[in-house]
Amino acid sequence: MSASGSGYDQSVTTFSPTGRVFQVEYAQKAVEKTGLTIGIRCNDGVVLGSQRPITSKMLVKSNWRRVITIDQHSGMATAGLQPDARALGNKAREEARSYREFYGSNIPGNVLAERMAGEVHMHTLYWYLRPFGAAILLANYDNSGPNLSMIQPSGEMYRYFGSAIGQNTQGAKTELEKIDFKTITCVEAAKEIARIIYKLYDDTKEKPFELEMSWVCDASGKKHVRVPEDIRQEAITLAKAAKEAAEMESSDDEED
């Protein structure tokens, strides 16, 4: 009974005999079924990139985003159910605005991450709420330097040099572990994010997508903005070329 969740998944406040909270696990599954989102903390800032599926040819381009601005120095990238992600984005903006009105300064990255983690965790504690079916990456550049935090549907929050949420996260983490985070720049990180996303993308099983990218870095004046289009396009071109080269090499090996 406990293996399938039957009888123990009716409420988020119910633990199974093995100590599992199934509704939180179901929320995590919702995250894993959406496009890959990656964040990299560099020596000069933080870069976010997200694989936004194009669900219809009639869809108006850029009418919804997975990467949004929270405050001048903060940005958020999401994976999971879009309405849940939008609600978390609105909450993060409310927290940033409230902090500025009370303290007269921008909200530090660690404070924003802790407050958002508390909000997400609260939705796993009460029977009349349900967990958010979304995970988020928070990029921030404050007086302590660049920060990258990841928050899961359970409310767990960790700071990372590089992190991935959504589908294909295991493959993405394997690629991220090869990066030298002490020396990588934001321009290089943008190219790495594009390379990883295109490398793991399977066009026979997944829908076409648009690559969203943003950064908060020294080049942007420590403000969260979209990655310049010329850099984004260069990153996409290099990523596609690397994927084609790898596929050709793999095809040659099979023929031999």
XYZ file of N, CA and C in Angstrom:
768
model
N 0.826 -1.198 0.000
C 0.000 0.000 0.000
C 0.865 1.255 0.000
N 1.885 1.254 0.853
C 2.725 2.438 0.963
C 3.576 2.648 -0.269
N 3.877 1.543 -1.013
C 4.737 1.680 -2.186
C 4.058 2.496 -3.275
N 2.737 2.342 -3.416
C 2.016 3.059 -4.459
C 1.467 4.394 -3.983
N 1.422 4.607 -2.703
C 0.864 5.849 -2.177
C -0.601 5.741 -1.835
N -1.238 4.617 -2.191
C -2.668 4.455 -1.933
C -2.945 4.478 -0.437
N -3.843 5.387 -0.053
C -4.204 5.489 1.347
C -3.362 6.475 2.117
N -2.226 6.894 1.535
C -1.340 7.826 2.226
C -1.087 9.103 1.421
N -1.796 9.247 0.314
C -1.579 10.434 -0.526
C -2.814 11.322 -0.597
N -3.731 11.164 0.344
C -4.947 11.960 0.328
C -4.734 13.360 0.896
N -3.693 13.509 1.704
C -3.430 14.796 2.330
C -1.932 15.019 2.410
N -1.536 16.276 2.281
C -0.122 16.610 2.367
C 0.397 16.477 3.791
N -0.496 16.352 4.759
C -0.076 16.224 6.163
C 0.089 14.775 6.589
N -0.115 13.830 5.659
C -0.061 12.417 5.993
C 1.265 11.798 5.577
N 1.944 11.188 6.532
C 3.168 10.450 6.239
C 2.835 8.980 6.001
N 3.538 8.344 5.081
C 3.412 6.907 4.899
C 4.228 6.200 5.980
N 4.033 4.897 6.165
C 4.821 4.170 7.182
C 6.323 4.247 6.943
N 6.733 4.518 5.700
C 8.165 4.618 5.389
C 8.678 6.051 5.491
N 7.801 6.980 5.968
C 8.238 8.356 6.180
C 8.166 9.240 4.952
N 7.396 8.852 3.952
C 7.284 9.623 2.712
C 6.016 10.475 2.723
N 6.100 11.645 2.083
C 4.930 12.503 1.878
C 4.652 12.491 0.371
N 3.653 11.720 -0.025
C 3.474 11.438 -1.438
C 3.070 12.663 -2.250
N 2.293 13.558 -1.676
C 1.881 14.726 -2.453
C 3.079 15.603 -2.804
N 4.080 15.659 -1.933
C 5.297 16.400 -2.255
C 6.044 15.695 -3.388
N 6.063 14.372 -3.350
C 6.719 13.618 -4.421
C 5.983 13.802 -5.746
N 4.660 13.867 -5.713
C 3.894 14.098 -6.929
C 4.204 15.487 -7.507
N 4.367 16.477 -6.615
C 4.725 17.822 -7.066
C 6.086 17.815 -7.750
N 7.020 17.037 -7.211
C 8.339 16.931 -7.820
C 8.246 16.282 -9.200
N 7.357 15.310 -9.352
C 7.155 14.683 -10.658
C 6.655 15.695 -11.687
N 5.804 16.627 -11.244
C 5.313 17.667 -12.151
C 6.467 18.539 -12.645
N 7.430 18.785 -11.763
C 8.608 19.573 -12.148
C 9.432 18.818 -13.187
N 9.598 17.526 -12.988
C 10.457 16.713 -13.848
C 9.880 16.492 -15.231
N 8.617 16.838 -15.444
C 7.997 16.639 -16.748
C 8.061 17.881 -17.636
N 8.708 18.946 -17.168
C 8.783 20.180 -17.948
C 10.213 20.445 -18.401
N 10.373 21.468 -19.243
C 11.659 21.763 -19.857
C 12.782 21.996 -18.862
N 13.992 21.691 -19.304
C 15.184 21.827 -18.475
C 15.512 23.302 -18.221
N 15.820 23.619 -16.981
C 16.227 24.969 -16.583
C 17.544 24.874 -15.823
N 18.496 25.734 -16.173
C 19.848 25.659 -15.605
C 20.282 27.029 -15.103
N 21.008 27.039 -14.011
C 21.612 28.257 -13.493
C 23.081 28.019 -13.200
N 23.940 28.992 -13.507
C 25.372 28.895 -13.230
C 25.835 30.177 -12.549
N 26.479 30.009 -11.412
C 27.092 31.142 -10.723
C 28.534 31.276 -11.190
N 28.890 32.453 -11.680
C 30.218 32.703 -12.237
C 30.993 33.661 -11.330
N 32.217 33.975 -11.725
C 32.991 34.916 -10.918
C 32.552 36.353 -11.127
N 31.726 36.608 -12.137
C 31.246 37.966 -12.391
C 29.728 38.080 -12.437
N 29.026 37.061 -11.946
C 27.569 37.135 -11.929
C 26.910 35.767 -11.977
N 25.626 35.756 -12.336
C 24.851 34.520 -12.438
C 24.092 34.521 -13.765
N 24.055 33.356 -14.424
C 23.338 33.206 -15.688
C 22.240 32.168 -15.520
N 21.055 32.461 -16.037
C 19.927 31.543 -16.023
C 19.523 31.207 -17.451
N 19.170 29.953 -17.691
C 18.691 29.546 -19.006
C 17.577 28.527 -18.868
N 16.559 28.623 -19.704
C 15.418 27.720 -19.588
C 14.921 27.283 -20.958
N 14.539 26.036 -21.026
C 13.979 25.436 -22.233
C 12.465 25.598 -22.204
N 11.972 26.585 -22.940
C 10.535 26.869 -22.927
C 9.864 26.203 -24.128
N 9.054 25.165 -23.892
C 8.428 24.442 -24.993
C 7.457 25.321 -25.793
N 7.441 25.132 -27.091
C 6.467 25.793 -27.960
C 5.332 24.800 -28.165
N 4.251 24.995 -27.448
C 3.172 24.009 -27.409
C 2.252 24.073 -28.627
N 2.296 25.179 -29.366
C 1.425 25.322 -30.526
C 2.050 26.286 -31.530
N 1.839 26.012 -32.812
C 2.334 26.910 -33.854
C 1.608 28.252 -33.820
N 0.417 28.269 -33.222
C -0.375 29.500 -33.164
C -0.068 30.337 -31.918
N 0.819 29.825 -31.073
C 1.150 30.524 -29.835
C 1.896 31.821 -30.132
N 1.456 32.912 -29.520
C 2.137 34.191 -29.687
C 3.502 34.105 -29.016
N 4.523 34.454 -29.748
C 5.888 34.333 -29.247
C 6.088 35.216 -28.014
N 6.735 34.626 -27.007
C 7.114 35.334 -25.779
C 5.912 35.875 -24.996
N 4.736 35.203 -25.102
C 3.599 35.686 -24.325
C 3.617 35.136 -22.893
N 4.539 34.225 -22.612
C 4.771 33.791 -21.232
C 6.230 33.378 -21.121
N 6.773 33.496 -19.935
C 8.206 33.256 -19.756
C 8.467 32.363 -18.551
N 9.551 31.632 -18.626
C 10.023 30.830 -17.503
C 11.132 31.548 -16.736
N 11.658 32.622 -17.324
C 12.685 33.420 -16.652
C 12.133 34.827 -16.473
N 12.027 35.279 -15.233
C 11.416 36.579 -14.949
C 12.308 37.397 -14.015
N 12.065 38.698 -14.005
C 12.777 39.600 -13.103
C 11.984 39.760 -11.818
N 12.653 39.615 -10.680
C 12.035 39.790 -9.376
C 12.276 41.202 -8.857
N 13.508 41.656 -8.957
C 13.906 42.986 -8.534
C 15.039 43.424 -9.454
N 15.533 44.635 -9.285
C 16.603 45.106 -10.153
C 17.796 44.165 -10.154
N 18.110 43.585 -9.016
C 19.309 42.763 -8.881
C 18.976 41.273 -8.730
N 17.723 40.893 -8.975
C 17.306 39.505 -8.752
C 16.461 38.997 -9.905
N 16.665 37.721 -10.243
C 15.864 37.075 -11.276
C 15.501 35.668 -10.858
N 14.487 35.103 -11.512
C 14.010 33.764 -11.190
C 13.780 32.970 -12.460
N 14.218 31.702 -12.445
C 13.935 30.761 -13.523
C 13.151 29.603 -12.925
N 12.193 29.076 -13.665
C 11.277 28.089 -13.103
C 11.175 26.833 -13.957
N 10.690 25.782 -13.320
C 10.316 24.542 -14.008
C 9.110 23.984 -13.274
N 8.197 23.383 -14.023
C 6.989 22.835 -13.411
C 5.734 23.479 -13.959
N 4.669 23.458 -13.162
C 3.393 24.028 -13.590
C 3.503 25.547 -13.669
N 3.206 26.093 -14.820
C 3.400 27.521 -15.031
C 2.553 28.401 -14.096
N 1.277 28.082 -13.842
C 0.521 28.923 -12.898
C 1.137 28.938 -11.504
N 1.656 27.789 -11.049
C 2.301 27.742 -9.742
C 3.579 28.580 -9.745
N 4.330 28.481 -10.830
C 5.559 29.264 -10.947
C 5.257 30.756 -10.958
N 4.168 31.134 -11.639
C 3.781 32.546 -11.681
C 3.417 33.044 -10.288
N 2.716 32.212 -9.517
C 2.355 32.600 -8.154
C 3.604 32.801 -7.291
N 4.596 31.939 -7.464
C 5.836 32.076 -6.710
C 6.602 33.327 -7.141
N 6.548 33.633 -8.432
C 7.193 34.849 -8.912
C 6.553 36.097 -8.315
N 5.229 36.103 -8.265
C 4.524 37.249 -7.661
C 4.842 37.388 -6.186
N 4.960 36.243 -5.494
C 5.295 36.269 -4.071
C 6.706 36.810 -3.862
N 7.639 36.401 -4.711
C 9.018 36.884 -4.600
C 9.086 38.389 -4.830
N 8.322 38.895 -5.784
C 8.290 40.341 -6.032
C 7.701 41.087 -4.833
N 6.679 40.486 -4.234
C 6.073 41.098 -3.046
C 7.081 41.169 -1.898
N 7.860 40.101 -1.725
C 8.876 40.077 -0.661
C 9.957 41.117 -0.922
N 10.387 41.247 -2.174
C 11.421 42.232 -2.518
C 10.915 43.654 -2.287
N 9.665 43.909 -2.667
C 9.081 45.241 -2.476
C 8.910 45.558 -1.000
N 8.433 44.586 -0.237
C 8.233 44.787 1.195
C 9.549 45.074 1.909
N 10.606 44.362 1.538
C 11.907 44.563 2.168
C 12.434 45.970 1.877
N 12.275 46.421 0.640
C 12.772 47.746 0.279
C 12.001 48.849 1.014
N 10.686 48.666 1.135
C 9.881 49.675 1.831
C 10.236 49.757 3.311
N 10.606 48.637 3.917
C 10.885 48.611 5.353
C 12.331 49.015 5.665
N 13.293 48.485 4.858
C 14.700 48.709 5.154
C 15.356 49.762 4.259
N 14.699 50.121 3.153
C 15.253 51.136 2.262
C 16.391 50.657 1.396
N 16.506 49.336 1.204
C 17.565 48.785 0.354
C 17.067 47.519 -0.327
N 17.818 47.040 -1.321
C 17.440 45.825 -2.025
C 17.549 44.614 -1.112
N 16.691 43.656 -1.318
C 16.688 42.460 -0.493
C 17.901 41.593 -0.826
N 18.680 41.162 0.174
C 19.823 40.268 -0.069
C 19.358 38.927 -0.640
N 20.227 38.278 -1.397
C 19.856 37.015 -2.022
C 19.508 35.927 -1.038
N 20.265 35.823 0.062
C 19.981 34.765 1.029
C 18.656 34.998 1.752
N 18.299 36.258 1.993
C 17.027 36.568 2.652
C 15.849 36.232 1.734
N 15.963 36.611 0.468
C 14.898 36.301 -0.491
C 14.718 34.792 -0.625
N 15.821 34.055 -0.725
C 15.745 32.602 -0.875
C 15.109 31.959 0.350
N 15.489 32.422 1.547
C 14.928 31.840 2.775
C 13.436 32.130 2.903
N 13.030 33.335 2.524
C 11.605 33.670 2.602
C 10.795 32.862 1.604
N 11.323 32.667 0.403
C 10.607 31.883 -0.599
C 10.562 30.411 -0.212
N 11.653 29.909 0.365
C 11.658 28.524 0.829
C 10.612 28.324 1.928
N 10.466 29.323 2.803
C 9.444 29.247 3.845
C 8.047 29.228 3.267
N 7.813 30.029 2.232
C 6.502 30.050 1.576
C 6.184 28.699 0.947
N 7.152 28.119 0.263
C 6.945 26.818 -0.381
C 6.724 25.732 0.669
N 7.530 25.772 1.720
C 7.401 24.753 2.777
C 6.053 24.846 3.478
N 5.547 26.054 3.670
C 4.259 26.228 4.340
C 3.154 25.461 3.618
N 3.270 25.338 2.306
C 2.242 24.642 1.531
C 2.346 23.124 1.657
N 3.296 22.641 2.444
C 3.378 21.205 2.708
C 2.950 20.871 4.133
N 2.440 21.867 4.864
C 2.150 21.679 6.289
C 0.674 21.651 6.637
N -0.186 22.173 5.748
C -1.604 22.327 6.103
C -2.481 21.551 5.123
N -3.490 20.893 5.657
C -4.322 20.020 4.826
C -5.095 20.775 3.762
N -5.389 22.069 3.980
C -6.186 22.831 3.024
C -5.329 23.480 1.932
N -4.030 23.208 1.935
C -3.143 23.684 0.880
C -2.568 22.477 0.140
N -2.002 22.727 -1.019
C -1.272 21.670 -1.718
C 0.119 22.192 -2.059
N 1.084 21.300 -2.241
C 2.435 21.745 -2.588
C 2.451 22.446 -3.941
N 3.365 23.373 -4.109
C 3.569 24.002 -5.414
C 4.182 22.973 -6.358
N 3.593 22.854 -7.540
C 4.140 21.945 -8.543
C 5.196 22.639 -9.380
N 6.106 23.338 -8.713
C 7.150 24.087 -9.417
C 8.393 24.163 -8.547
N 9.540 24.181 -9.200
C 10.816 24.436 -8.537
C 11.393 25.713 -9.137
N 12.220 26.417 -8.376
C 12.730 27.706 -8.848
C 14.229 27.832 -8.602
N 14.865 28.578 -9.494
C 16.248 29.008 -9.318
C 16.234 30.517 -9.127
N 16.878 30.998 -8.074
C 16.951 32.425 -7.791
C 18.371 32.919 -8.030
N 18.509 33.917 -8.894
C 19.804 34.546 -9.160
C 19.799 35.940 -8.551
N 20.872 36.269 -7.869
C 20.928 37.543 -7.158
C 22.364 38.044 -7.124
N 22.533 39.388 -7.186
C 23.863 39.995 -7.077
C 23.754 41.145 -6.080
N 24.228 40.894 -4.847
C 24.150 41.920 -3.811
C 25.553 42.275 -3.324
N 25.642 42.907 -2.186
C 26.934 43.355 -1.672
C 27.889 42.210 -1.356
N 27.335 41.018 -1.119
C 28.178 39.858 -0.830
C 28.652 39.154 -2.088
N 28.155 39.601 -3.252
C 28.534 38.990 -4.516
C 27.375 38.253 -5.162
N 27.658 37.520 -6.233
C 26.593 36.768 -6.918
C 26.155 35.552 -6.113
N 24.859 35.247 -6.182
C 24.292 34.103 -5.460
C 23.328 33.345 -6.357
N 23.339 32.031 -6.248
C 22.394 31.172 -6.958
C 21.793 30.199 -5.955
N 20.460 30.216 -5.822
C 19.769 29.325 -4.896
C 18.718 28.522 -5.639
N 18.506 27.292 -5.185
C 17.479 26.431 -5.781
C 16.502 26.008 -4.687
N 15.203 26.106 -4.985
C 14.157 25.727 -4.033
C 13.275 24.657 -4.670
N 13.128 23.533 -3.978
C 12.329 22.409 -4.447
C 10.901 22.506 -3.912
N 9.950 21.733 -4.463
C 8.559 21.766 -3.972
C 8.417 21.404 -2.501
N 9.393 20.732 -1.931
C 9.344 20.381 -0.516
C 9.676 21.565 0.380
N 10.258 22.614 -0.201
C 10.712 23.746 0.593
C 12.198 23.695 0.871
N 12.871 22.622 0.425
C 14.320 22.546 0.578
C 14.974 23.667 -0.224
N 15.990 24.299 0.380
C 16.690 25.381 -0.293
C 18.191 25.218 -0.103
N 18.925 25.276 -1.221
C 20.372 25.192 -1.168
C 20.972 26.234 -2.094
N 22.188 26.664 -1.770
C 22.924 27.567 -2.649
C 23.889 26.737 -3.487
N 24.014 27.095 -4.746
C 24.799 26.299 -5.690
C 25.740 27.175 -6.518
N 26.770 26.506 -7.056
C 27.569 27.112 -8.114
C 26.895 26.824 -9.465
N 26.266 25.666 -9.565
C 25.530 25.304 -10.762
C 24.419 24.342 -10.400
N 23.238 24.542 -10.968
C 22.103 23.693 -10.625
C 21.162 23.564 -11.813
N 20.370 22.483 -11.810
C 19.411 22.236 -12.886
C 18.116 21.711 -12.297
N 16.996 22.118 -12.871
C 15.678 21.628 -12.485
C 14.899 21.307 -13.757
N 13.861 20.484 -13.628
C 13.090 20.085 -14.799
C 13.510 18.701 -15.261
N 13.288 18.414 -16.542
C 13.651 17.102 -17.063
C 15.144 17.064 -17.417
N 15.660 15.849 -17.511
C 17.077 15.628 -17.863
C 18.042 16.265 -16.866
N 17.619 16.377 -15.607
C 18.479 17.049 -14.635
C 19.741 16.245 -14.334
N 19.644 14.924 -14.353
C 20.825 14.119 -14.038
C 21.912 14.326 -15.081
N 21.514 14.322 -16.353
C 22.486 14.565 -17.418
C 23.062 15.969 -17.338
N 22.206 16.942 -16.996
C 22.660 18.322 -16.879
C 23.655 18.477 -15.734
N 23.378 17.824 -14.601
C 24.286 17.914 -13.455
C 25.635 17.287 -13.781
N 25.631 16.201 -14.557
C 26.887 15.577 -14.961
C 27.737 16.542 -15.776
N 27.080 17.296 -16.672
C 27.793 18.288 -17.484
C 28.257 19.465 -16.634
N 27.436 19.888 -15.683
C 27.788 21.027 -14.836
C 29.008 20.726 -13.971
N 29.148 19.477 -13.555
C 30.264 19.104 -12.696
C 31.620 19.238 -13.394
N 31.616 19.334 -14.716
C 32.859 19.463 -15.474
C 33.350 20.914 -15.554
N 32.519 21.858 -15.111
C 32.834 23.281 -15.246
C 33.730 23.750 -14.093
N 34.678 24.625 -14.415
C 35.499 25.270 -13.390
C 34.804 26.568 -12.994
N 34.073 26.535 -11.894
C 33.260 27.682 -11.494
C 34.093 28.857 -10.977
N 35.348 28.617 -10.669
C 36.199 29.695 -10.167
C 36.646 30.638 -11.277
N 36.670 30.144 -12.510
C 37.199 30.953 -13.614
C 36.172 31.296 -14.687
N 35.056 30.577 -14.728
C 34.094 30.787 -15.808
C 33.444 32.166 -15.716
N 33.257 32.807 -16.875
C 32.593 34.104 -16.941
C 31.145 33.911 -17.371
N 30.374 34.973 -17.275
C 28.955 34.874 -17.633
C 28.763 34.608 -19.132
N 29.601 35.185 -19.958
C 29.497 34.935 -21.402
C 29.768 33.459 -21.689
N 30.790 32.910 -21.055
C 31.097 31.494 -21.233
C 29.990 30.617 -20.663
N 29.421 31.030 -19.543
C 28.344 30.258 -18.917
C 27.101 30.215 -19.806
N 26.806 31.319 -20.477
C 25.661 31.350 -21.393
C 25.833 30.305 -22.499
N 27.055 30.184 -22.993
C 27.328 29.190 -24.042
C 27.244 27.777 -23.490
N 27.697 27.597 -22.244
C 27.622 26.275 -21.619
C 26.183 25.852 -21.398
N 25.357 26.764 -20.931
C 23.945 26.447 -20.695
C 23.267 26.037 -21.999
N 23.508 26.793 -23.055
C 22.926 26.454 -24.356
C 23.421 25.092 -24.830
N 24.706 24.838 -24.679
C 25.280 23.557 -25.116
C 24.636 22.386 -24.374
N 24.486 22.513 -23.059
C 23.912 21.428 -22.261
C 22.457 21.185 -22.627
N 21.693 22.260 -22.755
C 20.268 22.107 -23.071
C 20.070 21.462 -24.430
N 20.827 21.903 -25.437
C 20.678 21.314 -26.774
C 21.231 19.896 -26.832
N 22.275 19.616 -26.059
C 22.837 18.269 -26.044
C 21.836 17.258 -25.516
N 21.077 17.643 -24.494
C 20.136 16.721 -23.853
C 18.754 16.729 -24.503
N 18.537 17.643 -25.429
C 17.229 17.755 -26.089
C 17.063 16.649 -27.125
N 15.959 15.947 -27.062
C 15.634 14.872 -28.010
C 14.463 15.334 -28.876
N 14.758 15.719 -30.123
C 13.698 16.273 -30.974
C 12.700 15.233 -31.447
N 12.974 13.949 -31.217
C 12.019 12.908 -31.604
C 10.969 12.663 -30.523
N 11.256 13.105 -29.299
C 10.340 12.865 -28.186
C 9.798 14.150 -27.570
N 10.528 15.239 -27.707
C 10.154 16.479 -27.051
C 9.661 17.512 -28.058
N 8.886 18.450 -27.580
C 8.352 19.511 -28.429
C 9.439 20.534 -28.742
N 9.283 21.269 -29.858
C 10.229 22.361 -30.150
C 10.236 23.350 -28.997
N 11.344 24.071 -28.846
C 11.434 24.980 -27.721
C 12.171 26.257 -28.104
N 11.992 27.243 -27.263
C 12.725 28.493 -27.379
C 13.632 28.619 -26.156
N 14.868 28.989 -26.368
C 15.816 29.108 -25.264
C 15.755 30.507 -24.668
N 15.340 30.581 -23.407
C 15.322 31.849 -22.672
C 16.599 31.966 -21.856
N 17.212 33.150 -21.863
C 18.423 33.344 -21.081
C 18.444 34.741 -20.480
N 18.908 34.813 -19.236
C 19.067 36.104 -18.573
C 20.303 36.040 -17.691
N 20.750 37.207 -17.257
C 21.862 37.234 -16.311
C 21.810 38.484 -15.452
N 22.482 38.392 -14.310
C 22.718 39.539 -13.448
C 24.219 39.514 -13.184
N 24.945 40.506 -13.699
C 26.399 40.410 -13.706
C 27.034 41.800 -13.771
N 28.349 41.819 -13.757
C 29.072 43.084 -13.840
C 28.768 43.798 -15.152
N 28.660 43.035 -16.239
C 28.414 43.637 -17.554
C 27.055 44.320 -17.630
N 26.096 43.857 -16.818
C 24.753 44.459 -16.826
C 24.576 45.474 -15.706
N 25.684 45.850 -15.061
C 25.590 46.790 -13.948
C 24.941 46.178 -12.728
N 25.099 44.843 -12.560
C 24.511 44.095 -11.444
C 22.982 44.164 -11.441
N 22.411 44.302 -12.636
C 20.963 44.294 -12.795
C 20.549 43.051 -13.579
N 19.376 42.513 -13.236
C 18.885 41.324 -13.925
C 18.244 41.732 -15.245
N 18.832 41.277 -16.355
C 18.353 41.617 -17.691
C 18.443 40.389 -18.588
N 17.823 40.477 -19.748
C 17.957 39.430 -20.754
C 19.389 39.414 -21.277
N 19.882 38.218 -21.561
C 21.186 38.114 -22.208
C 21.077 38.782 -23.579
N 22.018 39.642 -23.949
C 21.956 40.304 -25.262
C 21.715 39.303 -26.385
N 20.894 39.696 -27.347
C 20.469 38.781 -28.397
C 21.639 38.222 -29.197
N 22.675 39.040 -29.458
C 23.805 38.535 -30.233
C 24.542 37.424 -29.483
N 24.657 37.549 -28.161
C 25.309 36.509 -27.362
C 24.435 35.265 -27.302
N 23.134 35.456 -27.150
C 22.212 34.310 -27.108
C 22.241 33.537 -28.413
N 22.185 34.262 -29.533
C 22.200 33.602 -30.834
C 23.526 32.891 -31.092
N 24.629 33.507 -30.664
C 25.932 32.851 -30.817
C 25.977 31.568 -30.000
N 25.439 31.616 -28.779
C 25.408 30.432 -27.923
C 24.571 29.320 -28.548
N 23.433 29.677 -29.135
C 22.574 28.685 -29.780
C 23.260 28.070 -30.996
N 23.914 28.903 -31.801
C 24.613 28.418 -32.993
C 25.716 27.435 -32.619
N 26.504 27.782 -31.608
C 27.580 26.902 -31.157
C 27.019 25.601 -30.580
N 25.913 25.692 -29.857
C 25.303 24.513 -29.252
C 24.778 23.550 -30.320
N 24.129 24.087 -31.347
C 23.618 23.244 -32.426
C 24.757 22.587 -33.201
N 25.828 23.347 -33.422
C 26.980 22.797 -34.138
C 27.636 21.670 -33.350
N 27.749 21.857 -32.033
C 28.336 20.821 -31.178
C 27.469 19.571 -31.168
N 26.155 19.748 -31.149
C 25.237 18.599 -31.149
C 25.333 17.839 -32.473
N 25.376 18.562 -33.594
C 25.492 17.916 -34.909
C 26.807 17.169 -35.040
N 27.889 17.754 -34.534
C 29.190 17.094 -34.600
C 29.189 15.807 -33.783
N 28.569 15.861 -32.601
C 28.502 14.675 -31.749
C 27.657 13.585 -32.392
N 26.574 13.949 -33.052
C 25.709 12.971 -33.716
C 26.416 12.335 -34.906
N 27.165 13.141 -35.661
C 27.911 12.601 -36.799
C 29.000 11.646 -36.323
N 29.686 11.999 -35.256
C 30.724 11.134 -34.708
C 30.139 9.816 -34.219
N 28.962 9.902 -33.571
C 28.302 8.705 -33.087
C 27.862 7.813 -34.245
N 27.393 8.445 -35.350
C 26.959 7.699 -36.521
C 28.133 6.997 -37.179
N 29.275 7.664 -37.237
C 30.480 7.065 -37.826
C 30.948 5.870 -37.002
N 30.871 5.982 -35.678
C 31.287 4.886 -34.802
C 30.408 3.662 -34.993
N 29.096 3.889 -35.218
C 28.173 2.761 -35.409
C 28.461 2.063 -36.738
N 28.820 2.839 -37.775
C 29.123 2.239 -39.075
C 30.395 1.393 -39.016
N 31.365 1.860 -38.220
C 32.612 1.101 -38.088
C 32.371 -0.200 -37.326
